[in-house]
Structure formats: structure tokens, C-alpha cells
Short mmCIF file of N, CA and C in Angstrom, two decimals:
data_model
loop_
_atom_site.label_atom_id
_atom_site.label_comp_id
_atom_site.label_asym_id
_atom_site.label_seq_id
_atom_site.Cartn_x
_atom_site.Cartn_y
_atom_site.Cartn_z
N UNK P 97 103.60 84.15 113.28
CA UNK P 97 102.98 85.45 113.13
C UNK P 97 104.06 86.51 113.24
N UNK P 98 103.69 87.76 112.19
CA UNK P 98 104.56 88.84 112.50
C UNK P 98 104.20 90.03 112.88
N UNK P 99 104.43 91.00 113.52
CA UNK P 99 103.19 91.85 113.83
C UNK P 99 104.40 92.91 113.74
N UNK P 100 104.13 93.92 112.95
CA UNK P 100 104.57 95.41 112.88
C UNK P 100 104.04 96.58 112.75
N UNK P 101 104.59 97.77 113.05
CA UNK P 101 103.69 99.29 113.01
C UNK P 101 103.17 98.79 111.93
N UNK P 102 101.35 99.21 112.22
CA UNK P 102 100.48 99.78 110.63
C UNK P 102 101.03 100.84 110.24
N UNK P 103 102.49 101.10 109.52
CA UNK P 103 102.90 102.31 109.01
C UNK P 103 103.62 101.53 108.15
N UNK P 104 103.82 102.29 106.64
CA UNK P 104 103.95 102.23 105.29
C UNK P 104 105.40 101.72 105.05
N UNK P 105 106.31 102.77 106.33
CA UNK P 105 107.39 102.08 105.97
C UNK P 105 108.30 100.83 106.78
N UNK P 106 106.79 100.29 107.31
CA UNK P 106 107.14 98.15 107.40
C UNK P 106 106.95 97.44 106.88
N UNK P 107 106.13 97.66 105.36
CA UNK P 107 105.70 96.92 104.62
C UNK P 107 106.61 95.75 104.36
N UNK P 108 108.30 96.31 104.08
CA UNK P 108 109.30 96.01 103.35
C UNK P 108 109.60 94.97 104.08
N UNK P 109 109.41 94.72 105.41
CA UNK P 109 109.54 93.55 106.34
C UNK P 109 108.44 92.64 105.75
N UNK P 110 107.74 92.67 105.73
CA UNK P 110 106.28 91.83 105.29
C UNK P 110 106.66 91.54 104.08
N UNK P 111 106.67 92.07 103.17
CA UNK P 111 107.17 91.42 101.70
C UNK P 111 108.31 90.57 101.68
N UNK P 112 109.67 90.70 102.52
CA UNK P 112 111.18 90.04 102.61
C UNK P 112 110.28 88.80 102.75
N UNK P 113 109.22 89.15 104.10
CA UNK P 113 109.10 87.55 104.84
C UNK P 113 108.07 86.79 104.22
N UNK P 114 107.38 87.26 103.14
CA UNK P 114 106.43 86.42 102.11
C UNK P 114 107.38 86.30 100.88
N UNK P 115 108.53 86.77 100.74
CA UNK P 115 109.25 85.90 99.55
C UNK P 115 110.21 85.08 99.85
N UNK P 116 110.71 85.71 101.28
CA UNK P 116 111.33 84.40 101.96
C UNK P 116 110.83 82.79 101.82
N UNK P 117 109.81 83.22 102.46
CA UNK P 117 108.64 82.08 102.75
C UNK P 117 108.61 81.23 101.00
N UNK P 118 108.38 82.12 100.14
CA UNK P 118 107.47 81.42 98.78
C UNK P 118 108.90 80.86 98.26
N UNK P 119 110.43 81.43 98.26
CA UNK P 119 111.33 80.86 98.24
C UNK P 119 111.38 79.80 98.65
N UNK P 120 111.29 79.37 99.75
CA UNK P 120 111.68 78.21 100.57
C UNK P 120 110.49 77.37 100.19
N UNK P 121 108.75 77.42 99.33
CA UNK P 121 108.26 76.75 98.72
C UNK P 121 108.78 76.45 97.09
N UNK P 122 109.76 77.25 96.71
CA UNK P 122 110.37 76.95 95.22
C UNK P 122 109.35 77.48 94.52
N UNK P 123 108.60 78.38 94.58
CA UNK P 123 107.67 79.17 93.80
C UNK P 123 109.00 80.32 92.58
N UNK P 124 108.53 80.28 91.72
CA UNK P 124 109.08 80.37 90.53
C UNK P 124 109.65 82.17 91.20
N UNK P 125 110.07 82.85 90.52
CA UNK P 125 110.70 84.26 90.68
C UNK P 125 109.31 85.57 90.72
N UNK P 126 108.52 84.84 89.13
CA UNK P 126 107.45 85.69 89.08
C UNK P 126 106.62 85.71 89.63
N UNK P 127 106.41 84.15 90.52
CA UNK P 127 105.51 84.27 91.22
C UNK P 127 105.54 84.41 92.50
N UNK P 128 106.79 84.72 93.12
CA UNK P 128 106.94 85.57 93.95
C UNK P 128 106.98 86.90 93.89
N UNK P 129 107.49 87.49 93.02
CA UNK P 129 107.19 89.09 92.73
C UNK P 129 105.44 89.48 92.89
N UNK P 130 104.63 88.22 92.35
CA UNK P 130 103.56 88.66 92.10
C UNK P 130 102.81 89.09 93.70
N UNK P 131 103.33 87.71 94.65
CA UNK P 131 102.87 88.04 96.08
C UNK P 131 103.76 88.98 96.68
N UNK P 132 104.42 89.67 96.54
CA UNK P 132 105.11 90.08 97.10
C UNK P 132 104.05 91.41 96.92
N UNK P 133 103.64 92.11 95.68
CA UNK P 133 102.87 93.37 95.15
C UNK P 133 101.26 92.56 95.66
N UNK P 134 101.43 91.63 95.74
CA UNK P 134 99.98 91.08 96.87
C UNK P 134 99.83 91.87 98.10
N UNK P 135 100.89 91.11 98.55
CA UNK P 135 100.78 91.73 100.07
C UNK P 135 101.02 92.86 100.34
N UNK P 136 101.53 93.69 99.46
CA UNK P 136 101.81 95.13 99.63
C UNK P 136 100.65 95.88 99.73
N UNK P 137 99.72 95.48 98.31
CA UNK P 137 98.30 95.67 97.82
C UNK P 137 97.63 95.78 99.28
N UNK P 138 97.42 94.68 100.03
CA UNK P 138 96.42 93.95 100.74
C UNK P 138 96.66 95.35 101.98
N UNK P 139 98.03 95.42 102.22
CA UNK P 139 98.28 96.32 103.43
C UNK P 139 98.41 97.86 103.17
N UNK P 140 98.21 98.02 101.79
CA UNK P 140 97.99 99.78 101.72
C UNK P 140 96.50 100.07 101.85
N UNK P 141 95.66 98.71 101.60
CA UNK P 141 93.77 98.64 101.98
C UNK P 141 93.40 98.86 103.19
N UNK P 142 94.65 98.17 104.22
CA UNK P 142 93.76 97.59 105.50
C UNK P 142 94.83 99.14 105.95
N UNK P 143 96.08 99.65 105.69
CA UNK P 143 96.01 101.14 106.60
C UNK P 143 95.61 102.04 106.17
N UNK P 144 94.89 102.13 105.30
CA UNK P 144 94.08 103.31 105.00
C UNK P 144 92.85 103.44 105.68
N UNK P 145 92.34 102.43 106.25
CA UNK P 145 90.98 101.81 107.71
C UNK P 145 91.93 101.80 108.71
N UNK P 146 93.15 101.81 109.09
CA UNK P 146 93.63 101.15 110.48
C UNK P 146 93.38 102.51 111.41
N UNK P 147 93.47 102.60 112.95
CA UNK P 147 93.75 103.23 114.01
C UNK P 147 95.23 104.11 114.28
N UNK P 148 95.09 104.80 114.78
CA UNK P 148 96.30 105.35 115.22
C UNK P 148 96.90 104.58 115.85
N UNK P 149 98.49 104.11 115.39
CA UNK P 149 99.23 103.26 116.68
C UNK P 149 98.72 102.02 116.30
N UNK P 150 97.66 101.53 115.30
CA UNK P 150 97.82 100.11 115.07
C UNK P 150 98.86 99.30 115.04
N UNK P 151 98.92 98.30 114.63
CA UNK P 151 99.63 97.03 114.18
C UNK P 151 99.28 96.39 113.30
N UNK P 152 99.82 95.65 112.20
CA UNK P 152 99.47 95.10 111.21
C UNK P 152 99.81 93.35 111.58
N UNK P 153 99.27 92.82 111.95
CA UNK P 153 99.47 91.50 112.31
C UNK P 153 99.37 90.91 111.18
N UNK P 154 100.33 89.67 110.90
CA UNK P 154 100.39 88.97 109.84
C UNK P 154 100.82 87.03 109.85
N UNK P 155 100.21 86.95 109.71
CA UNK P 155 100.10 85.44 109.80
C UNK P 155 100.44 84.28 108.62
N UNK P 156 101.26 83.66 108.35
CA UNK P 156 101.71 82.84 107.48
C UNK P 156 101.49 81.23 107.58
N UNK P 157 100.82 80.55 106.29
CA UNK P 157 100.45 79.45 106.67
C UNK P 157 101.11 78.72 105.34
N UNK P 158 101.86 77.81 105.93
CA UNK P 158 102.88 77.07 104.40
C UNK P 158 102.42 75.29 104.62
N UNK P 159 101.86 75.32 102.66
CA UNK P 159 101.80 73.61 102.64
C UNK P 159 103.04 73.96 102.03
N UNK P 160 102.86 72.62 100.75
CA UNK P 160 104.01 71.87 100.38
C UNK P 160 103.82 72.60 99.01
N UNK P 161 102.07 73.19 99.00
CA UNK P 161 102.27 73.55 97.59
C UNK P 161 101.83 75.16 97.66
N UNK P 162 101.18 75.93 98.55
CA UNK P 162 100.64 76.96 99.06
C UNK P 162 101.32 77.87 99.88
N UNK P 163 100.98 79.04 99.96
CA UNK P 163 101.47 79.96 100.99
C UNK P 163 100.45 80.88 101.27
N UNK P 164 99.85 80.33 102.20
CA UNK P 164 98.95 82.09 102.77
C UNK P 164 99.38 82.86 103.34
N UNK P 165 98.99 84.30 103.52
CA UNK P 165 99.07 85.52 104.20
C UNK P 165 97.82 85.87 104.40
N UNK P 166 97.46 85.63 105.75
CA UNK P 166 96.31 86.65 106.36
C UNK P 166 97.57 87.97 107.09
N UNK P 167 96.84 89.24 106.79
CA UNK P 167 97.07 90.20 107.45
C UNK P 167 95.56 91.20 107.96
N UNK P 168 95.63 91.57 109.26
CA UNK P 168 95.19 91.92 110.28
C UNK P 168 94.99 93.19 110.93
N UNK P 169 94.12 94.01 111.43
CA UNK P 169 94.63 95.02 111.77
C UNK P 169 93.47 95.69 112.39
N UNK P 170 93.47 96.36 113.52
CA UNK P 170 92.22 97.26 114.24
C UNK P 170 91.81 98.73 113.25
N UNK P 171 90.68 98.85 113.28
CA UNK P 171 90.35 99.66 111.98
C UNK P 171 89.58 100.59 112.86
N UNK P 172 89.41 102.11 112.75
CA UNK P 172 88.72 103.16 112.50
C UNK P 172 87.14 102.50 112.81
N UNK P 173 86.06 103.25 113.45
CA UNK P 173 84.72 102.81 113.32
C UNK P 173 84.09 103.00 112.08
N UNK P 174 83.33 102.32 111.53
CA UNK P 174 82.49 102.54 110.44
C UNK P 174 83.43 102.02 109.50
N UNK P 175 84.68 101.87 109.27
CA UNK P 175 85.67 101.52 107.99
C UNK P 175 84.92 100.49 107.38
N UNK P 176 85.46 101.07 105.67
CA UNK P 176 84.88 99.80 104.86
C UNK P 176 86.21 99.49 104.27
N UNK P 177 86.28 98.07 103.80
CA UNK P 177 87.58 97.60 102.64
C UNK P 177 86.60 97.84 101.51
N UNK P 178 87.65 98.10 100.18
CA UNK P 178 87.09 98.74 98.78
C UNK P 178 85.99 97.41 98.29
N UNK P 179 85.41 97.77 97.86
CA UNK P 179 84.60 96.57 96.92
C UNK P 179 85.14 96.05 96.12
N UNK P 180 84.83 94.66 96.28
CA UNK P 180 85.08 93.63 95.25
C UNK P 180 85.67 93.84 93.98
N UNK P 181 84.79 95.23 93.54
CA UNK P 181 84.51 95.33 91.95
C UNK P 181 86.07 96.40 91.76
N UNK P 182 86.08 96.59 93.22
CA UNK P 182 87.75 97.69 93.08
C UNK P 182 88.73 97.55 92.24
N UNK P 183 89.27 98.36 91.96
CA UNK P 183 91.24 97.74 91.17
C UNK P 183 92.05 97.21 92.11
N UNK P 184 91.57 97.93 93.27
CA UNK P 184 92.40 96.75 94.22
C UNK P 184 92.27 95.70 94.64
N UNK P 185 90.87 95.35 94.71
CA UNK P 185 90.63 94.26 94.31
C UNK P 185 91.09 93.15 93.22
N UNK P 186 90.68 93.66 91.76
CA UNK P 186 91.44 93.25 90.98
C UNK P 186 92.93 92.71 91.10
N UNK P 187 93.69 93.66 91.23
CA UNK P 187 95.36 93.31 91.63
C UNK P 187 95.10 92.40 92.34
N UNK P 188 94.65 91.99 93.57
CA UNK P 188 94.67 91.30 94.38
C UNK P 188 94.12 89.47 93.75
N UNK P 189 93.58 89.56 93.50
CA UNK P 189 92.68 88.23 92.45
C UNK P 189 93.53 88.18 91.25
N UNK P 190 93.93 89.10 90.35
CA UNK P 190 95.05 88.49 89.59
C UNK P 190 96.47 88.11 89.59
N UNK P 191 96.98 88.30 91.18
CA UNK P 191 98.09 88.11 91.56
C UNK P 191 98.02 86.69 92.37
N UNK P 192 97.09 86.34 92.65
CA UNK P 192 96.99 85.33 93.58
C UNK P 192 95.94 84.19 93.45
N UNK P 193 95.89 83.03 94.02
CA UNK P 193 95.24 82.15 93.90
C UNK P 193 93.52 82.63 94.37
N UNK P 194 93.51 83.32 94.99
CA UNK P 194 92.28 83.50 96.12
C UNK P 194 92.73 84.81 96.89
N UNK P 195 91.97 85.63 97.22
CA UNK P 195 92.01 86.73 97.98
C UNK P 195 90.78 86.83 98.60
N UNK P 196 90.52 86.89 99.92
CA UNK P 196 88.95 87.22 100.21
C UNK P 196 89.36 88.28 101.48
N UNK P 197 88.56 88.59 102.06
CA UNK P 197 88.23 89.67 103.52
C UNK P 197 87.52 90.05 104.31
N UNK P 198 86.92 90.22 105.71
CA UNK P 198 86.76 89.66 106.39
C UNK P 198 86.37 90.98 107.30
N UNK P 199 85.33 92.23 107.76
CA UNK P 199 85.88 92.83 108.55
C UNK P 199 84.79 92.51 109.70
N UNK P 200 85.05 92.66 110.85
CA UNK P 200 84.44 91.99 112.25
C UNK P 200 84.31 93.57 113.07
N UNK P 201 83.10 93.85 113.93
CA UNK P 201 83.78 94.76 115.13
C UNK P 201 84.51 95.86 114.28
N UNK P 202 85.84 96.02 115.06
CA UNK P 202 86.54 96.88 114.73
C UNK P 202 87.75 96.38 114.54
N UNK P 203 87.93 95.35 113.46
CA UNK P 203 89.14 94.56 112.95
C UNK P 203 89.13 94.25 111.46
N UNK P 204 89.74 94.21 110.53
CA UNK P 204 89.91 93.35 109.28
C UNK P 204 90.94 92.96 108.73
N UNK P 205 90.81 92.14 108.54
CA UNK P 205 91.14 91.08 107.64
C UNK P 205 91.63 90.63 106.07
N UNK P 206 92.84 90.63 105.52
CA UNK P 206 92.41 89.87 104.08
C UNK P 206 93.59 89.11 104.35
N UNK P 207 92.74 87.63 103.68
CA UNK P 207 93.71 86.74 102.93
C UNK P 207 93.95 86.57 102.20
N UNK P 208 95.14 86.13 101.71
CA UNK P 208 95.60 85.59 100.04
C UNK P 208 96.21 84.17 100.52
N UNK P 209 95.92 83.46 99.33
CA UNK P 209 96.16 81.69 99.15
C UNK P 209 97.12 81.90 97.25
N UNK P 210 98.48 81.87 97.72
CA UNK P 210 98.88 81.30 96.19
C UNK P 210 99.32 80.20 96.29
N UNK P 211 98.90 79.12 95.29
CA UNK P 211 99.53 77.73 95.08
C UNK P 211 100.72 77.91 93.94
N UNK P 212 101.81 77.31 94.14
CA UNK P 212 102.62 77.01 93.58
C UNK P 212 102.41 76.67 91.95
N UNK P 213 103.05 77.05 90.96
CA UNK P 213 101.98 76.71 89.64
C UNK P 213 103.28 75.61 89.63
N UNK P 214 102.07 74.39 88.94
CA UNK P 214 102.75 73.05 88.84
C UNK P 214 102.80 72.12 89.75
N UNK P 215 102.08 72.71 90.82
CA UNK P 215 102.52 72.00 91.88
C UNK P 215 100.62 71.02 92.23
#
């Protein structure tokens, strides 16, 4: 897990460490670029809901052929993530294997699942 300020300019840590990561699965160039504007996506959603002084917790889960990113974060009362039918949504589903989200209480959630193409 990585956990940094919910502020805009840590993203750049979070992206190094999801192409790090998709590197070290041999995921092709583009399809690391593609998660890389994933996870960027996913975390300009969840701080536009986050708290003052949040944290963006981020969690990485590696098969042999996959790489997830759940990212995390305490949200504002009442916050919604955009609908489904969103563009950010969109981006998110055409960059990646799976994107879904998750909000609880006063927390949310999105994951992304990309599989390796070919793999």
C-alpha cells in the first residue's frame, strides 16, 4: 500500500508506482500509458469528494498476468462518484480491463483490473 496527500500534486508518485509495477508485469508501453491516465482519472474523481487533509490510499495487487489499483480515500458527507454513464467513467472502462466503485460511510473507493494483453 501507498498512501499520499489527497492533493493533485502526488498523483505523479501514484502513476511512477503503477508503471513501475505494469513494467515489472511486461505490459506493453501503451498499455502502460493507458493505466497510468487510469489512475490519474480514478484520483482526480475521488479528490474532488475527498476531506480536507485526506489521504489517498492506494493499494496494488500483481498476478502474473494483472495489475490492480484500488485507490481510497475519506470523502466529504453526502459525496457522490460521477455516474457510470460519465466521461469519466468512460476513460476509465476504455483504458482498463474493469473499473468499478464502491462508496461506504464516508469513504470511496475505485478499482481498476488491467490484464496484460496476450497474456
Amino acid at each position: 500500500m501507498l498512501t499520499v496527500p489527497a492533493d493533485g500534486g502526488y498523483l505523479g508518485v501514484l502513476r511512477t508506482a503503477t508503471a513501475g509495477l505494469a513494467a515489472r508485469l511486461h505490459f506493453a508501453l501503451d498499455e502502460i500509458e493507458d493505466l497510468r491516465i487510469a489512475v490519474d482519472e480514478a484520483c482526480a474523481m475521488l479528490l474532488a469528494i475527498a476531506t480536507r487533509g485526506a489521504e489517498l490510499e492506494c493499494r496494488f495487487a500483481v498476478t502474473e498476468d494483472a495489475l490492480t489499483v484500488e485507490v481510497t480515500v475519506t470523502t466529504v458527507r453526502g459525496a457522490k462518484l460521477p455516474a457510470e454513464s460519465s466521461f469519466a467513467w468512460k476513460v476509465l472502462t476504455a483504458l482498463t480491463t474493469s473499473a468499478a466503485a464502491e462508496a461506504t460511510g464516508q469513504r470511496a473507493t475505485i478499482r481498476l483490473v488491467t490484464r496484460r494483453t496476450g497474456a
